[in-house]
Amino acid sequence: MDFALIILLSVLPILVIAAGLNDLTTMTIPNWISLGLMIGFVPAAFALGLPLSTIAVHFGVALGALFIGAGMFALRWLGGGDAKLIAAVCLWLGLSGSATFLLVTAVVGGLFSLGLIMARSTPGLAMLAGPSWMSRLLEPAGDIPYGVAISAGALMAFPTSALVQAFIAG
C-alpha cells in the first residue's frame, strides 16, 4: 500500500513541475493540470485517512484562494492559469501548508521577476537566446511566467502539508 500512497502523493510534484515548465515555455498553464490536481487530491486524502473535517478545511482554503485569485486576475495582476493553479495547490496544502506556499511563491516570484527584468534590460540578449520560447521570455515588455514561482512554492511547502505528515506518521 505504501507504493500506491507514494504514487498518489507524486501527483502534486509532477503536475506543478509540468505547470512551471509549460508556463516558462508557452506562457500558459493548461487547465488539465489544475483539474488533475483537484481530482488527484480526493483519493490521496482518503487513502491517507484525513478526517472529513480536515478535507473540508482544505476545500475551504482552496475556495478562498480561488476567489482571491479571481480578483487578482480581474485586476490583471495574475493570469487565469496562475489563479487556478494557486487554488489547486492550496487544496493539497490546506491551512498548514498554504501560508508557507504563498510566502515562498511571493519571494521566488519577486526574485524571478527581478532576474527577468535585469535580463530583459540587457541589449541584444533576446536575439542571442536560442529557442523561440527563450526569445519570447526575454522580450522587454513580455509577461512573467509566474507558474515557475508557484511550482517552486508548492514543492517547498508540500512537506508541511497534512497529506505528507499523515504519510510520515502512518
mmCIF file of C-alpha atoms in Angstrom:
data_model
loop_
_atom_site.group_PDB
_atom_site.id
_atom_site.type_symbol
_atom_site.label_atom_id
_atom_site.label_comp_id
_atom_site.label_asym_id
_atom_site.label_seq_id
_atom_site.Cartn_x
_atom_site.Cartn_y
_atom_site.Cartn_z
ATOM 1 C CA MET A 1 0.000 0.000 0.000
ATOM 2 C CA ASP A 2 2.940 2.365 0.592
ATOM 3 C CA PHE A 3 3.785 2.287 -3.116
ATOM 4 C CA ALA A 4 0.222 3.323 -4.011
ATOM 5 C CA LEU A 5 0.408 6.164 -1.473
ATOM 6 C CA ILE A 6 3.699 7.344 -2.959
ATOM 7 C CA ILE A 7 2.095 7.395 -6.406
ATOM 8 C CA LEU A 8 -0.859 9.395 -5.048
ATOM 9 C CA LEU A 9 1.487 11.841 -3.314
ATOM 10 C CA SER A 10 3.508 12.192 -6.534
ATOM 11 C CA VAL A 11 0.574 13.835 -8.305
ATOM 12 C CA LEU A 12 1.294 17.280 -6.837
ATOM 13 C CA PRO A 13 5.048 17.417 -7.567
ATOM 14 C CA ILE A 14 4.681 16.010 -11.079
ATOM 15 C CA LEU A 15 1.843 18.339 -12.069
ATOM 16 C CA VAL A 16 3.317 21.529 -10.586
ATOM 17 C CA ILE A 17 6.641 20.846 -12.310
ATOM 18 C CA ALA A 18 4.715 20.343 -15.570
ATOM 19 C CA ALA A 19 2.857 23.616 -14.941
ATOM 20 C CA GLY A 20 6.050 25.561 -14.274
ATOM 21 C CA LEU A 21 7.810 24.209 -17.352
ATOM 22 C CA ASN A 22 4.762 24.767 -19.537
ATOM 23 C CA ASP A 23 4.348 28.338 -18.302
ATOM 24 C CA LEU A 24 8.039 29.037 -18.843
ATOM 25 C CA THR A 25 7.992 27.787 -22.427
ATOM 26 C CA THR A 26 4.493 28.775 -23.603
ATOM 27 C CA MET A 27 3.274 31.420 -21.116
ATOM 28 C CA THR A 28 0.217 29.273 -20.392
ATOM 29 C CA ILE A 29 -0.817 26.769 -17.736
ATOM 30 C CA PRO A 30 -3.214 24.220 -19.226
ATOM 31 C CA ASN A 31 -6.493 23.700 -17.390
ATOM 32 C CA TRP A 32 -5.904 19.930 -17.276
ATOM 33 C CA ILE A 33 -3.069 20.483 -14.798
ATOM 34 C CA SER A 34 -5.241 22.303 -12.257
ATOM 35 C CA LEU A 35 -8.079 19.842 -12.878
ATOM 36 C CA GLY A 36 -5.697 16.913 -12.385
ATOM 37 C CA LEU A 37 -4.561 18.376 -9.080
ATOM 38 C CA MET A 38 -8.140 18.802 -7.892
ATOM 39 C CA ILE A 39 -9.130 15.284 -8.905
ATOM 40 C CA GLY A 40 -5.916 13.766 -7.515
ATOM 41 C CA PHE A 41 -6.405 15.315 -4.088
ATOM 42 C CA VAL A 42 -9.541 13.343 -3.222
ATOM 43 C CA PRO A 43 -8.142 9.792 -3.445
ATOM 44 C CA ALA A 44 -4.901 10.917 -1.786
ATOM 45 C CA ALA A 45 -6.786 12.463 1.140
ATOM 46 C CA PHE A 46 -8.982 9.397 1.684
ATOM 47 C CA ALA A 47 -6.127 6.916 1.196
ATOM 48 C CA LEU A 48 -4.078 8.735 3.828
ATOM 49 C CA GLY A 49 -7.010 8.758 6.233
ATOM 50 C CA LEU A 50 -7.535 12.507 6.542
ATOM 51 C CA PRO A 51 -10.664 13.239 8.589
ATOM 52 C CA LEU A 52 -13.605 14.728 6.699
ATOM 53 C CA SER A 53 -13.261 17.919 8.735
ATOM 54 C CA THR A 54 -9.652 18.336 7.536
ATOM 55 C CA ILE A 55 -10.670 17.636 3.938
ATOM 56 C CA ALA A 56 -13.407 20.273 4.275
ATOM 57 C CA VAL A 57 -10.843 22.810 5.529
ATOM 58 C CA HIS A 58 -8.634 22.019 2.503
ATOM 59 C CA PHE A 59 -11.574 22.707 0.185
ATOM 60 C CA GLY A 60 -12.360 25.930 2.062
ATOM 61 C CA VAL A 61 -8.766 27.156 1.736
ATOM 62 C CA ALA A 62 -8.811 26.312 -1.990
ATOM 63 C CA LEU A 63 -12.108 28.140 -2.496
ATOM 64 C CA GLY A 64 -10.766 31.207 -0.692
ATOM 65 C CA ALA A 65 -7.626 31.100 -2.827
ATOM 66 C CA LEU A 66 -9.746 30.825 -5.968
ATOM 67 C CA PHE A 67 -11.802 33.898 -5.026
ATOM 68 C CA ILE A 68 -8.686 35.932 -4.240
ATOM 69 C CA GLY A 69 -7.010 34.682 -7.416
ATOM 70 C CA ALA A 70 -10.090 35.639 -9.468
ATOM 71 C CA GLY A 71 -9.893 39.136 -8.014
ATOM 72 C CA MET A 72 -6.208 39.370 -8.844
ATOM 73 C CA PHE A 73 -6.976 38.128 -12.365
ATOM 74 C CA ALA A 74 -9.674 40.791 -12.738
ATOM 75 C CA LEU A 75 -7.108 43.429 -11.754
ATOM 76 C CA ARG A 76 -4.658 41.912 -14.281
ATOM 77 C CA TRP A 77 -2.129 41.156 -11.542
ATOM 78 C CA LEU A 78 -2.188 37.441 -12.305
ATOM 79 C CA GLY A 79 -3.055 35.189 -15.219
ATOM 80 C CA GLY A 80 -6.096 32.941 -15.127
ATOM 81 C CA GLY A 81 -3.982 29.794 -15.210
ATOM 82 C CA ASP A 82 -1.918 31.098 -12.295
ATOM 83 C CA ALA A 83 -5.054 31.766 -10.225
ATOM 84 C CA LYS A 84 -6.422 28.272 -10.891
ATOM 85 C CA LEU A 85 -3.068 26.637 -10.154
ATOM 86 C CA ILE A 86 -2.723 28.503 -6.848
ATOM 87 C CA ALA A 87 -6.201 27.347 -5.791
ATOM 88 C CA ALA A 88 -5.463 23.738 -6.788
ATOM 89 C CA VAL A 89 -2.182 23.771 -4.869
ATOM 90 C CA CYS A 90 -3.920 25.254 -1.807
ATOM 91 C CA LEU A 91 -6.357 22.338 -1.979
ATOM 92 C CA TRP A 92 -3.427 19.964 -1.491
ATOM 93 C CA LEU A 93 -1.686 22.066 1.148
ATOM 94 C CA GLY A 94 -4.657 23.098 3.260
ATOM 95 C CA LEU A 95 -4.262 25.508 6.114
ATOM 96 C CA SER A 96 -0.978 24.071 7.378
ATOM 97 C CA GLY A 97 0.956 24.453 4.125
ATOM 98 C CA SER A 98 -0.708 27.323 2.277
ATOM 99 C CA ALA A 99 0.935 30.133 4.249
ATOM 100 C CA THR A 100 4.394 28.717 3.546
ATOM 101 C CA PHE A 101 3.403 28.124 -0.082
ATOM 102 C CA LEU A 102 2.217 31.685 -0.622
ATOM 103 C CA LEU A 103 5.252 33.194 1.120
ATOM 104 C CA VAL A 104 7.763 31.122 -0.845
ATOM 105 C CA THR A 105 5.845 31.766 -4.084
ATOM 106 C CA ALA A 106 5.964 35.528 -3.454
ATOM 107 C CA VAL A 107 9.694 35.517 -2.669
ATOM 108 C CA VAL A 108 10.639 33.268 -5.606
ATOM 109 C CA GLY A 109 8.305 35.220 -7.887
ATOM 110 C CA GLY A 110 9.882 38.508 -6.867
ATOM 111 C CA LEU A 111 13.406 37.225 -7.369
ATOM 112 C CA PHE A 112 12.496 35.593 -10.683
ATOM 113 C CA SER A 113 10.824 38.812 -11.860
ATOM 114 C CA LEU A 114 13.868 40.889 -10.890
ATOM 115 C CA GLY A 115 16.134 38.485 -12.746
ATOM 116 C CA LEU A 116 13.933 38.699 -15.840
ATOM 117 C CA ILE A 117 13.813 42.490 -15.658
ATOM 118 C CA MET A 118 17.604 42.614 -15.485
ATOM 119 C CA ALA A 119 17.981 40.118 -18.338
ATOM 120 C CA ARG A 120 15.387 41.968 -20.430
ATOM 121 C CA SER A 121 17.244 45.247 -19.984
ATOM 122 C CA THR A 122 20.423 43.758 -21.470
ATOM 123 C CA PRO A 123 20.550 44.969 -25.086
ATOM 124 C CA GLY A 124 20.536 42.206 -27.687
ATOM 125 C CA LEU A 125 20.182 39.335 -25.223
ATOM 126 C CA ALA A 126 16.829 38.257 -26.669
ATOM 127 C CA MET A 127 18.419 37.843 -30.095
ATOM 128 C CA LEU A 128 21.084 35.504 -28.676
ATOM 129 C CA ALA A 129 18.640 33.463 -26.629
ATOM 130 C CA GLY A 130 18.227 30.392 -28.825
ATOM 131 C CA PRO A 131 14.820 28.674 -28.736
ATOM 132 C CA SER A 132 11.790 30.798 -29.597
ATOM 133 C CA TRP A 133 10.352 30.433 -26.084
ATOM 134 C CA MET A 134 13.508 31.974 -24.612
ATOM 135 C CA SER A 135 13.359 34.914 -27.024
ATOM 136 C CA ARG A 136 9.716 35.446 -26.032
ATOM 137 C CA LEU A 137 10.677 35.217 -22.344
ATOM 138 C CA LEU A 138 13.322 37.923 -22.814
ATOM 139 C CA GLU A 139 11.107 40.402 -24.681
ATOM 140 C CA PRO A 140 11.312 43.730 -22.813
ATOM 141 C CA ALA A 141 7.533 44.095 -22.446
ATOM 142 C CA GLY A 142 6.860 40.383 -22.010
ATOM 143 C CA ASP A 143 4.781 38.701 -19.350
ATOM 144 C CA ILE A 144 6.217 36.942 -16.311
ATOM 145 C CA PRO A 145 5.596 33.160 -16.262
ATOM 146 C CA TYR A 146 4.548 33.105 -12.603
ATOM 147 C CA GLY A 147 3.843 29.372 -12.805
ATOM 148 C CA VAL A 148 7.574 28.904 -12.204
ATOM 149 C CA ALA A 149 7.309 30.604 -8.799
ATOM 150 C CA ILE A 150 4.053 28.803 -7.985
ATOM 151 C CA SER A 151 5.755 25.483 -8.717
ATOM 152 C CA ALA A 152 8.727 26.323 -6.506
ATOM 153 C CA GLY A 153 6.447 27.426 -3.667
ATOM 154 C CA ALA A 154 4.344 24.274 -3.948
ATOM 155 C CA LEU A 155 7.355 21.971 -3.924
ATOM 156 C CA MET A 156 8.909 23.696 -0.921
ATOM 157 C CA ALA A 157 5.664 23.784 1.103
ATOM 158 C CA PHE A 158 4.433 20.271 0.261
ATOM 159 C CA PRO A 159 6.371 18.552 3.093
ATOM 160 C CA THR A 160 4.435 20.671 5.628
ATOM 161 C CA SER A 161 1.043 19.558 4.298
ATOM 162 C CA ALA A 162 -1.336 17.336 6.239
ATOM 163 C CA LEU A 163 -1.067 14.737 3.464
ATOM 164 C CA VAL A 164 2.693 14.328 3.736
ATOM 165 C CA GLN A 165 2.539 14.464 7.525
ATOM 166 C CA ALA A 166 -0.101 11.702 7.528
ATOM 167 C CA PHE A 167 2.105 9.613 5.239
ATOM 168 C CA ILE A 168 5.113 10.083 7.508
ATOM 169 C CA ALA A 169 3.087 9.265 10.635
ATOM 170 C CA GLY A 170 1.409 6.256 9.015
#
